[in-house]
Coordinates of C-alpha atoms in Angstrom, one line a residue:
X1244 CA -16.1 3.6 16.9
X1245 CA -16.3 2.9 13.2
X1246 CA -18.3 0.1 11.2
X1247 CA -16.1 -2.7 10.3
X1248 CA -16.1 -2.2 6.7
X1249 CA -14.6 1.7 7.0
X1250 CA -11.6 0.1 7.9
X1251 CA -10.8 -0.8 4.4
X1252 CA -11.6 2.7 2.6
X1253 CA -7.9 2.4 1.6
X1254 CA -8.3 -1.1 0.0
X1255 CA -11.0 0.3 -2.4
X1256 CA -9.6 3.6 -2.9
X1257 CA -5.7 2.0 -4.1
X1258 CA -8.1 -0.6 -5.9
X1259 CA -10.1 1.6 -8.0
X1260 CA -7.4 4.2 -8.8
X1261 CA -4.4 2.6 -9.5
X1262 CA -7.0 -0.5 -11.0
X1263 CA -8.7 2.3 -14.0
X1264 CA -5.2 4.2 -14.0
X1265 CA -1.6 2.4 -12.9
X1266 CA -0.3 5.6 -13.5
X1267 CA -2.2 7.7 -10.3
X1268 CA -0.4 10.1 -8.3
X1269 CA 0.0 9.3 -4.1
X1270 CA -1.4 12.5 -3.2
X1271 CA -5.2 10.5 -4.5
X1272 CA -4.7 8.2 -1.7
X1273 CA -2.3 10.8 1.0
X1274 CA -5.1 13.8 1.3
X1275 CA -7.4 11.4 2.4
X1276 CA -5.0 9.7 5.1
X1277 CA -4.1 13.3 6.4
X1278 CA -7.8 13.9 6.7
X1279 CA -8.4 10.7 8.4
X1280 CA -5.3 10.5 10.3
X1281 CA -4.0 13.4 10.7
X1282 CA -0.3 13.9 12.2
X1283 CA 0.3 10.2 11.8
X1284 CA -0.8 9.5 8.3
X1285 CA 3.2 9.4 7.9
X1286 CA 3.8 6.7 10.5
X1287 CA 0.4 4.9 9.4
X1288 CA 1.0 4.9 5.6
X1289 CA 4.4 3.7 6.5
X1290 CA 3.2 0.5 8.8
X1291 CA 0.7 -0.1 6.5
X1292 CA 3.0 -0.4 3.6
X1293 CA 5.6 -2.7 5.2
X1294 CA 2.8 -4.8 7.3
X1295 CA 0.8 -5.5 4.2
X1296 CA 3.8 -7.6 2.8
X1297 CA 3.3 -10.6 5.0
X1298 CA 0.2 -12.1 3.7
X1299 CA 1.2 -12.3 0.2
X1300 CA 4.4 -13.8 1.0
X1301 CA 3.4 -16.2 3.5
X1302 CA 0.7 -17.4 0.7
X1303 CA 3.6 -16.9 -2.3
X1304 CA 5.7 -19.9 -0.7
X1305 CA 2.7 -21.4 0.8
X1306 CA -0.4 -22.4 -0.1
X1307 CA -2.0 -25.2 1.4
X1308 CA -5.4 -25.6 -0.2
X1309 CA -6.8 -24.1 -3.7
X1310 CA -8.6 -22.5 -4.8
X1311 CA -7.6 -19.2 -2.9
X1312 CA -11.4 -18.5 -1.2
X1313 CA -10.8 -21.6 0.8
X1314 CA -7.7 -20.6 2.2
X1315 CA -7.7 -18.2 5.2
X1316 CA -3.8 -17.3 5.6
X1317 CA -4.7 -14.5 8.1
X1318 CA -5.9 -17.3 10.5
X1319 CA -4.2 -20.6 9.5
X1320 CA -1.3 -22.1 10.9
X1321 CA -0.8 -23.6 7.5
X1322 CA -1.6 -26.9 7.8
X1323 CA -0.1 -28.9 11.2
X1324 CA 3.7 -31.1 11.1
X1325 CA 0.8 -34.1 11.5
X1326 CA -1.8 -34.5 9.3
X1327 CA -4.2 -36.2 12.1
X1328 CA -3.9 -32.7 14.5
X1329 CA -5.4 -30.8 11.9
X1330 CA -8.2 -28.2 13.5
X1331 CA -9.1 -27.5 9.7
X1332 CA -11.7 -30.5 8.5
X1333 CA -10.3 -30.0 5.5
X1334 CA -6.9 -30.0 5.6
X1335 CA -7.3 -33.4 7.7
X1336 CA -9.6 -35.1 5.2
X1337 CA -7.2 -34.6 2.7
X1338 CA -4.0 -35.5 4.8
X1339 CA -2.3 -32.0 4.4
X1340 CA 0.7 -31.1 6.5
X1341 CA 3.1 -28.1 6.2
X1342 CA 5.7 -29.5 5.2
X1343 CA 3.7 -30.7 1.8
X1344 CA 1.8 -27.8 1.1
X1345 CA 3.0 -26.5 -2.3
X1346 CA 4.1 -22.8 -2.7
X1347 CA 0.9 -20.9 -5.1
X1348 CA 4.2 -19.7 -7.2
X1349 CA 5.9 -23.5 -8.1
X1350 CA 7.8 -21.3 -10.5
X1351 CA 10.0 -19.5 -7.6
X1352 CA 9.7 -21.4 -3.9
X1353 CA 9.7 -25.1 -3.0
X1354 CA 7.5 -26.6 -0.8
X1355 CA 9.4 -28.1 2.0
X1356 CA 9.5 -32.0 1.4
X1357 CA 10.3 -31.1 -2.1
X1358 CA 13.5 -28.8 -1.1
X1359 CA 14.8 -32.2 1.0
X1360 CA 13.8 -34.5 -1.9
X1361 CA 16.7 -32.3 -3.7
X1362 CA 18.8 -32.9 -1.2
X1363 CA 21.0 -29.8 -2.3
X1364 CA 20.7 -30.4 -5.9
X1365 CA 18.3 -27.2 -6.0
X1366 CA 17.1 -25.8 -9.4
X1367 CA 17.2 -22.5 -8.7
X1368 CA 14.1 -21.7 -6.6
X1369 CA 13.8 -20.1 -3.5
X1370 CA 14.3 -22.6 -0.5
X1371 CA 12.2 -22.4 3.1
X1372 CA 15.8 -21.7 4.4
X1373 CA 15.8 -18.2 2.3
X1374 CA 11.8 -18.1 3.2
X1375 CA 12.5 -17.9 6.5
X1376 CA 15.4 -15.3 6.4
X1377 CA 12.7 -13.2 4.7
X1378 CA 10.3 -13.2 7.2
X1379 CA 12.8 -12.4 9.4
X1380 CA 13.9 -9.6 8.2
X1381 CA 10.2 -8.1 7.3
X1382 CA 9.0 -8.8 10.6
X1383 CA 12.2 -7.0 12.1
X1384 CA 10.9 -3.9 10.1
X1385 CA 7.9 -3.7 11.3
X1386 CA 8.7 -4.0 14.8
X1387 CA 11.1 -1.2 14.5
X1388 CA 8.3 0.9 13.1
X1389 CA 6.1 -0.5 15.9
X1390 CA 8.8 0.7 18.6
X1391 CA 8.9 3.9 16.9
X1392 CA 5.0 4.8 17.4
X1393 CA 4.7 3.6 20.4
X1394 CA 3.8 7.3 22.2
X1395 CA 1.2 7.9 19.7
X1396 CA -2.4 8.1 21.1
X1397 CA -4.6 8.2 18.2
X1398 CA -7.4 7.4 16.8
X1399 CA -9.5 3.9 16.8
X1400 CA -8.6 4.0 13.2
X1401 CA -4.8 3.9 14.3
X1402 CA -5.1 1.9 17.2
X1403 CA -6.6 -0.9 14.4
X1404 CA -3.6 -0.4 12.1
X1405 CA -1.1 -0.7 15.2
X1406 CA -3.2 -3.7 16.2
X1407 CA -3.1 -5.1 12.6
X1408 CA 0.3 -4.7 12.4
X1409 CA 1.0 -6.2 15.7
X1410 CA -0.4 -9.5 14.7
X1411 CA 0.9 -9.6 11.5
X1412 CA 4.0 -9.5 12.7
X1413 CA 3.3 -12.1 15.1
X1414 CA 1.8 -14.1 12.3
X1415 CA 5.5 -13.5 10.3
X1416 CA 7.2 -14.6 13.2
X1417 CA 5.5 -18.0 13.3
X1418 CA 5.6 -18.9 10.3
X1419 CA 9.2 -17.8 9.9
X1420 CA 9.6 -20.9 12.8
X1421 CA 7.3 -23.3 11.9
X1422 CA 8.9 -23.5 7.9
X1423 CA 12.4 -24.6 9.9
X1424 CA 10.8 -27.0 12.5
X1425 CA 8.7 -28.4 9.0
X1426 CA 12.2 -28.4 7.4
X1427 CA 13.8 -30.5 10.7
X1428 CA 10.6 -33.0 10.6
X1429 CA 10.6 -33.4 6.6
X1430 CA 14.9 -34.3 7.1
X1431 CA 13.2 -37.3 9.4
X1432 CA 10.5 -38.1 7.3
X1433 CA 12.3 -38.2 3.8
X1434 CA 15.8 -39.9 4.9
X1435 CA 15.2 -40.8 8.8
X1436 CA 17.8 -38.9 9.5
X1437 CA 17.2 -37.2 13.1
X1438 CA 20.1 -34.6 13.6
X1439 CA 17.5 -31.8 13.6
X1440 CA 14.9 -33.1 15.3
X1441 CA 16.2 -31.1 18.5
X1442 CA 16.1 -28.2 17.5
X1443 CA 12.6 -28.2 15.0
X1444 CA 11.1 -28.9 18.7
X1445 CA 13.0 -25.7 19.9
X1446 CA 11.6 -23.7 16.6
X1447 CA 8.1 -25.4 17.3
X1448 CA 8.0 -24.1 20.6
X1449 CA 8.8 -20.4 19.5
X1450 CA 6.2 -21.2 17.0
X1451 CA 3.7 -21.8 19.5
X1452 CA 4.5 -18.7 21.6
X1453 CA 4.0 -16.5 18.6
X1454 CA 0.7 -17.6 18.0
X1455 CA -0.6 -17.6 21.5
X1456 CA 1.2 -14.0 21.4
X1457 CA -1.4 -13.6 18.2
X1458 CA -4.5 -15.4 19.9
X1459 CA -4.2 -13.1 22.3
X1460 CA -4.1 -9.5 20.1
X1461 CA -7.3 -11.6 18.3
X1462 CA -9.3 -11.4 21.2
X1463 CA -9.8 -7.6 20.3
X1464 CA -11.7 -9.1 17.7
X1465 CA -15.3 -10.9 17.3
X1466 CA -14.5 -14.5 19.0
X1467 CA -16.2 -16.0 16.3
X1468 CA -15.2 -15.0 13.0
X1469 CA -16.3 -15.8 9.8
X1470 CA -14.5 -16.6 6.5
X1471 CA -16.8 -17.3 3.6
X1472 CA -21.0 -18.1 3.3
X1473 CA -23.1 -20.7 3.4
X1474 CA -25.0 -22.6 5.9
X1475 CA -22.4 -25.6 5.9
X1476 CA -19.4 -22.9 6.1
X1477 CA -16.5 -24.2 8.7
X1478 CA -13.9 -21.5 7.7
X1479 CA -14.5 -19.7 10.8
X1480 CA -13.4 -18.7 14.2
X1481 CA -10.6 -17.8 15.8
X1482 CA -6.6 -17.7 15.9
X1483 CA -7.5 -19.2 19.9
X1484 CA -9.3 -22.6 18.2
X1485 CA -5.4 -23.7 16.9
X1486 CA -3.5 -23.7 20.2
X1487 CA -4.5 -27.4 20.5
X1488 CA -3.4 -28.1 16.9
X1489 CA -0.1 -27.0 17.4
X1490 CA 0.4 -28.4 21.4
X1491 CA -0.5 -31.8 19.6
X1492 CA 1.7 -31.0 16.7
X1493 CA 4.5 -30.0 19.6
X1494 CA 4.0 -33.3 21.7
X1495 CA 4.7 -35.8 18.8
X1496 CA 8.0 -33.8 17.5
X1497 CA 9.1 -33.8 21.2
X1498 CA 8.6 -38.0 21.2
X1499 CA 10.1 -38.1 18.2
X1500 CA 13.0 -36.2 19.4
X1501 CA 13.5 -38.1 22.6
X1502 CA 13.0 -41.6 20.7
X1503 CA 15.8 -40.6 17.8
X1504 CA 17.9 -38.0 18.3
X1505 CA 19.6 -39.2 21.3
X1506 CA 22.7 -37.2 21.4
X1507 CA 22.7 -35.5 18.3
X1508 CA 21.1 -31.8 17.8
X1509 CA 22.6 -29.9 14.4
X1510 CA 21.2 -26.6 14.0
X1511 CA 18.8 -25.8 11.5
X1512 CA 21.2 -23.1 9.7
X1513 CA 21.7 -22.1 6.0
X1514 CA 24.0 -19.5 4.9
X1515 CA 22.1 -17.2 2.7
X1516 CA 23.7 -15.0 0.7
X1517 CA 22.9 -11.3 1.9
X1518 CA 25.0 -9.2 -0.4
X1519 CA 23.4 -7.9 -3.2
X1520 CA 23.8 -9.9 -6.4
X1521 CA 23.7 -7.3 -9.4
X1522 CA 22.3 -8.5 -12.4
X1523 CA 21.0 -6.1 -15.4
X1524 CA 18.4 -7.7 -18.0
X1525 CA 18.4 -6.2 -21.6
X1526 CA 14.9 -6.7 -22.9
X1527 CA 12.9 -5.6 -25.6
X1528 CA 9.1 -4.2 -24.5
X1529 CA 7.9 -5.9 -27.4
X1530 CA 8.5 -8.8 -29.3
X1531 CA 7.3 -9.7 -33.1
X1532 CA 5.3 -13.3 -32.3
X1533 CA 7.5 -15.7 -34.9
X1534 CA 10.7 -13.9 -34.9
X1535 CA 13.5 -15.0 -33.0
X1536 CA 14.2 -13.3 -29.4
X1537 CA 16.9 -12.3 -28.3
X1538 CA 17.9 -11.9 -24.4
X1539 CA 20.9 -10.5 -23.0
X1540 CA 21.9 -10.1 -19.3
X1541 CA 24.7 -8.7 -17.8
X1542 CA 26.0 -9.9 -14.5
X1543 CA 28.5 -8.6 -12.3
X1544 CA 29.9 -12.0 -11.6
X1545 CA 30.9 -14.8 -13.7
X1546 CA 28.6 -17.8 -13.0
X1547 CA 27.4 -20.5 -15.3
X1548 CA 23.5 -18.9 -16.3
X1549 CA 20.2 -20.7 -17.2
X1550 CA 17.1 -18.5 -18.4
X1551 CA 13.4 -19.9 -17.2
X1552 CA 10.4 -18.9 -19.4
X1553 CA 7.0 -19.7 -20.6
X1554 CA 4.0 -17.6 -21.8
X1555 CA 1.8 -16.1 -18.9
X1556 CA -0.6 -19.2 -19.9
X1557 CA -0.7 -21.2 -16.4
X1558 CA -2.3 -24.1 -18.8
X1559 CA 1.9 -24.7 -20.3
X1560 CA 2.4 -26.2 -17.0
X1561 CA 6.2 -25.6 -15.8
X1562 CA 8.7 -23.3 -17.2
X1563 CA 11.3 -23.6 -20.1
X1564 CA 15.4 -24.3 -19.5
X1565 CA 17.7 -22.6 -21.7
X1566 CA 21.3 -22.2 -20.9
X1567 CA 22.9 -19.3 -21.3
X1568 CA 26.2 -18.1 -23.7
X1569 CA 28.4 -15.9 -22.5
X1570 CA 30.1 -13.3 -24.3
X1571 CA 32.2 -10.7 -23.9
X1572 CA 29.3 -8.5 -22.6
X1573 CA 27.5 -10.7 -20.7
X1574 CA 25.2 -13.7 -21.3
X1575 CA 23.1 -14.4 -24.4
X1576 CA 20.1 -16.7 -25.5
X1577 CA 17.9 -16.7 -28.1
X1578 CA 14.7 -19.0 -26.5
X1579 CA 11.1 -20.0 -28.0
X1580 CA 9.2 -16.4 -28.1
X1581 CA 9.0 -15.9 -24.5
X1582 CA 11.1 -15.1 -21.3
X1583 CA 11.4 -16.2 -17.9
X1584 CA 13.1 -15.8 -14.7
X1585 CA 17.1 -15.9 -14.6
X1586 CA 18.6 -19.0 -12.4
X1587 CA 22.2 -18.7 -11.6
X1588 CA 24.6 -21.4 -10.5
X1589 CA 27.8 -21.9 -8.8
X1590 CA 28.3 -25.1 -9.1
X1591 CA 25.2 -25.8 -11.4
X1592 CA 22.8 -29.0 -10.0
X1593 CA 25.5 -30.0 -7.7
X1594 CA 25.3 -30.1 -3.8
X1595 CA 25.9 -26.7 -1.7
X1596 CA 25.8 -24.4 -5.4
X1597 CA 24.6 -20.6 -4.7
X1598 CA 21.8 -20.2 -6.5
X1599 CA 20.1 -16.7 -7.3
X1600 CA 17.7 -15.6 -9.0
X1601 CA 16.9 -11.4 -9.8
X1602 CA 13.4 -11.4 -8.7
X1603 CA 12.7 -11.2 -4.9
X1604 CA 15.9 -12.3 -3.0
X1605 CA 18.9 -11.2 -6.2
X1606 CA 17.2 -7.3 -7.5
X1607 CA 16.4 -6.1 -4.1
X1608 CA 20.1 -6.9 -2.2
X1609 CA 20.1 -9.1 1.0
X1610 CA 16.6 -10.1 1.9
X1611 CA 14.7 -7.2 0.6
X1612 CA 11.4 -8.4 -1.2
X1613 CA 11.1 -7.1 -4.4
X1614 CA 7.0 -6.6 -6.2
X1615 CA 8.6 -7.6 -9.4
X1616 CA 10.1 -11.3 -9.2
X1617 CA 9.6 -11.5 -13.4
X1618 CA 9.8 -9.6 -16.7
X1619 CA 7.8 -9.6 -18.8
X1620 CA 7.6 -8.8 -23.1
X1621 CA 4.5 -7.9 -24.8
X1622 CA 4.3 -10.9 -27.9
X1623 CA 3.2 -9.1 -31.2
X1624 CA -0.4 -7.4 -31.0
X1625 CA -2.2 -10.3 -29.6
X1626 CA -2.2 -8.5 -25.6
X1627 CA -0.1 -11.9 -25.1
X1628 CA 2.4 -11.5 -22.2
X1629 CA 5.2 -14.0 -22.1
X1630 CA 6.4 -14.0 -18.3
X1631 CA 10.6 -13.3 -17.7

């Protein structure tokens, strides 16, 4: 038995050294593993690695309530399909539902109702169809790795990070089925067209077994947990007090599937490009603020190119356009002082065009996520970072 906060010595310890110096060796954060874990500091540091890339995904294409202290993403389903079934008191006195909760990075995903308001005129963001494939693919990982350790009696230091794991998985899982049955719903909602209203009540339902699958692995935990201070403080509980939510949420896409969608059932399916797209960036470090910058990007295929930027200044609201030139060695643009994220089209603002862009889904190949969605150039000697 350990106290509760031991379980996040490595938190601190990857906080503090790579926070005073980015540069740090592994072994600072490996000898202690070894001498915690011992033989399975391997398989440990490994789950840990690929587990810990669900939460800040899940909040990176959704994030249903700011500021960030007031959303809980390790338990909350997200917001329910129905604003009135909300179990969070806030998310129902403000009418929130999945399918309009806004990404926390507008500059890369779309929320859901926003991706059907395009109607396949996308703008080169990540859509919940490519959202979904991610989480798919991440939570595959780490049930492989879960399969593979399965023989290994350790410590209750291990068991956590196994149990962690587990749920986070489960938690991936859910969310990877309640963006599509959002998606099916917000197709109803925005056009009242019902052809995948069947099957967001088939995704709904494997929804709902993923989270009881997760209430269950929560009951290892204290049945009331808190998120937060405060005397008034209602971000608490546990992943057990939403199984109503989403039986309620369940029950009223079922009518509305048995009242509309008589006879029709489309899949919710999207093909997603899973080759990797290579694309190579040509940019200075350092850019004079004042001077014209110049941006070059070579791509191993010959689409139509539009460069996104803006300083790192949130305040500057939504990112720049610029179209691209291309030349014999690529694609050129010379843009206000500042860079941005590369969005490439097939068939540019038209209906069914590929669009890709290099940061998580076009860099890493497939559906690999990648830590670096931007690039960014240092502006002159004002510590001014203009975000690519």
């Amino acid at each position: 038995k350990g106290w509760e906060d031991e379980r996040y010595w490595l938190f601190y310890t990857l906080y503090g050294r790579i926070g005073y110096d980015c540069t740090c060796g592994q072994f600072a954060w490996q000898k202690q593993m070894r001498k915690r874990l011992g033989d399975v500091a391997g398989p440990a540091m490994e789950l840990i690695q690929t587990a810990s890339k669900v939460i800040p995904f899940v909040t990176g294409f959704h994030f249903p309530e700011h500021p960030q202290l007031w959303y809980w993403p390790e338990l909350s389903t997200g917001a329910a399909l129905f604003a009135e079934n909300n179990h969070h008191p806030d998310f129902k006195k403000e009418n929130d539902t999945y399918q309009n909760a806004l990404a926390c990075d507008e500059g890369l995903f779309y929320s859901v109702t926003d991706y059907v308001k395009a109607n396949g005129c996308t703008d080169g963001r990540y859509t919940p169809y490519q959202a979904a494939a991610w989480l798919d693919a991440l939570a595959g990982r780490i049930e492989s790795l879960l399969k593979k350790t399965e023989s290994i009696k350790g410590s209750w230091e291990w068991r956590g990070i196994v149990l962690d794991a587990g749920m986070l998985l489960e938690l991936a899982r859910f969310h990877q089925m309640k963006v599509l049955a959002a998606l099916g719903l917000s197709i109803w909602q925005e056009r009242e067209d019902a052809s995948y209203l069947q099957d967001a009540v088939r995704k709904m339902e494997k929804a709902q077994k993923h989270w009881k699958k997760l209430s269950e692995m929560g009951e290892a935990y204290h049945s009331d947990l808190l998120f937060g201070a405060g005397v008034n403080c209602f971000r608490r509980g546990s992943w057990k007090d939403y199984l109503p939510e989403i039986a309620r949420d369940l029950a009223m896409l079922e009518k509305l599937a048995k009242t509309h969608a008589k006879g029709i059932d489309k899949a919710l399916e999207h093909q997603v490009r899973k080759e990797p797209l290579v694309i190579q960036d040509h940019l200075p470090h350092r850019h004079q603020a004042g001077e014209n910058l110049l941006v070059s990007v070579s791509c191993a295929e010959d689409l139509p190119l539009v460069m996104r930027y803006r300083h790192t200044n949130q305040l500057e609201g939504k990112f720049k356009r610029l179209p691209m030139m291309r030349t014999a060695d690529g694609y050129l643009c010379i843009p206000y002082p500042g860079v941005g994220s590369f969005d490439l089209f097939r068939s540019a603002g038209r209906k069914r065009g590929w669009t890709y862009l290099p940061g998580h889904y076009g860099q890493g190949g497939g559906n690999a996520l990648s830590a670096d969605p931007y690039r960014l150039i240092f502006e002159g000697y004002t510590k001014n970072y203009i975000k690519t």
